[in-house]
Structure formats: C-alpha cells, structure tokens
Short mmCIF file of C-alpha atoms in Angstrom, two decimals:
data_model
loop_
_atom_site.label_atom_id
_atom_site.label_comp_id
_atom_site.label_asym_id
_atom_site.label_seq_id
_atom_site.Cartn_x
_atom_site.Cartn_y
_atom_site.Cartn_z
CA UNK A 1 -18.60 -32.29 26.27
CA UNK A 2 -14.87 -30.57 26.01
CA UNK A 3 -15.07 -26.81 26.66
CA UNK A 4 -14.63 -24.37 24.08
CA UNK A 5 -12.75 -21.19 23.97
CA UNK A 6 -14.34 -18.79 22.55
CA UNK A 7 -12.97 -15.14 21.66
CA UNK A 8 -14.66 -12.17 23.32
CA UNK A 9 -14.08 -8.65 21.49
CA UNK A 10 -11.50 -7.49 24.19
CA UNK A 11 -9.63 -10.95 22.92
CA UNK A 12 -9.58 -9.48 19.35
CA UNK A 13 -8.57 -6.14 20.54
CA UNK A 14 -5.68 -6.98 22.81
CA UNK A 15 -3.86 -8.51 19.75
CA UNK A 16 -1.06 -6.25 18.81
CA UNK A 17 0.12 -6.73 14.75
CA UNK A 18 3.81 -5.34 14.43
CA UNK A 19 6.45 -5.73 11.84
CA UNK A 20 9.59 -6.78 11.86
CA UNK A 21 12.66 -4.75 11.56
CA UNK A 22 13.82 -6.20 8.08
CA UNK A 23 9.98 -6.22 6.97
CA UNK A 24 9.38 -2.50 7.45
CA UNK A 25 13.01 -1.77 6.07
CA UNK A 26 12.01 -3.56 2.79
CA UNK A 27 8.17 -1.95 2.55
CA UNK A 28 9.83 1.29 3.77
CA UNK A 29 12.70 1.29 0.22
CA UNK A 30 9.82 -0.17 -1.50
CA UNK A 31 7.64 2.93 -0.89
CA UNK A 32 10.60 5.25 -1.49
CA UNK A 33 11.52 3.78 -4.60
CA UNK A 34 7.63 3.69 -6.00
CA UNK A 35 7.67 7.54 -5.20
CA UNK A 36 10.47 8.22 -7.03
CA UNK A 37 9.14 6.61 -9.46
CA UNK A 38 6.09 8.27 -9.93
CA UNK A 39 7.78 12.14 -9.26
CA UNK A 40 9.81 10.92 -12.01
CA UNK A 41 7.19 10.10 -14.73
CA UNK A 42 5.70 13.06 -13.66
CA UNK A 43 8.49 15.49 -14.72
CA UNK A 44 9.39 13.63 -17.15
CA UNK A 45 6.10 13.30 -18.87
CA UNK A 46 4.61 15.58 -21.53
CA UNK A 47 2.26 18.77 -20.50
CA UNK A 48 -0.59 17.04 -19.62
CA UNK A 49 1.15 14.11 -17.64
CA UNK A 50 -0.55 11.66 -19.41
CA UNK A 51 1.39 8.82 -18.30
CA UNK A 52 1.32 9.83 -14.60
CA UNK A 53 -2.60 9.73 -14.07
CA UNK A 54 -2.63 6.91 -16.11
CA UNK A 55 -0.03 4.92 -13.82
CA UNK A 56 -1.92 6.33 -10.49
CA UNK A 57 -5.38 5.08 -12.03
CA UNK A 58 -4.32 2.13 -13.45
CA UNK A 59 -2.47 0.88 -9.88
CA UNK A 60 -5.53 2.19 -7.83
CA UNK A 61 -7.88 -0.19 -10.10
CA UNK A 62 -5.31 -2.99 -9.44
CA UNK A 63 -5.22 -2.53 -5.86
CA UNK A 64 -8.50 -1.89 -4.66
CA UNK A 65 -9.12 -5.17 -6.85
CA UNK A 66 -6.89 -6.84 -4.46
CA UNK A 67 -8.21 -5.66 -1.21
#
C-alpha cells in the first residue's frame, strides 16, 4: 500500500501567505481610493448623511455575504 502524507498542525502553521509587491500596491490604492470615497460622500452628503450609512451598510451586507 503507497504511503500517505498526511499534514500535522505544525505543517499548516509553518505555511507563510505573503503578497506580492504589485498585489499589495494595487489593494493598498484600492483601499485609499474607497476611503476617499466614502470621506467624500460623507461631507458631501446632507445633515443626516444619509447616503454614507447607507453605502457602509449596504457594502457590509455585500461582503459578509461573500465571506
């Protein structure tokens, strides 16, 4: 029977995720220009910012759908 290699938890652990240079430049500007964005609806927005809570619940929903 051919032996199998099976993962112990320190296996798991020792794996190391990193990004790339041009991959965390892109989610970096990404991130910047969502923030803008949203510092911009909120000044922009009436008294209440209406349109502001609406966009943050609205993408939270979305989101948390996704994960």
């Amino acid at each position: 029977m051919a032996d199998q290699h099976h993962m112990t938890s320190t296996d798991i652990h020792a794996q190391k995720f990193e990004l790339s240079s041009t991959a965390r430049t892109v989610l970096l500007s990404t991130l910047g220009v969502g923030l803008l964005c949203l510092i911009f609806i909120y000044f922009k927005d009436d008294q209440f910012h209406t349109r502001f809570w609406t966009s943050i619940l609205h993408n939270s929903i979305f989101f948390t759908g996704i994960a």
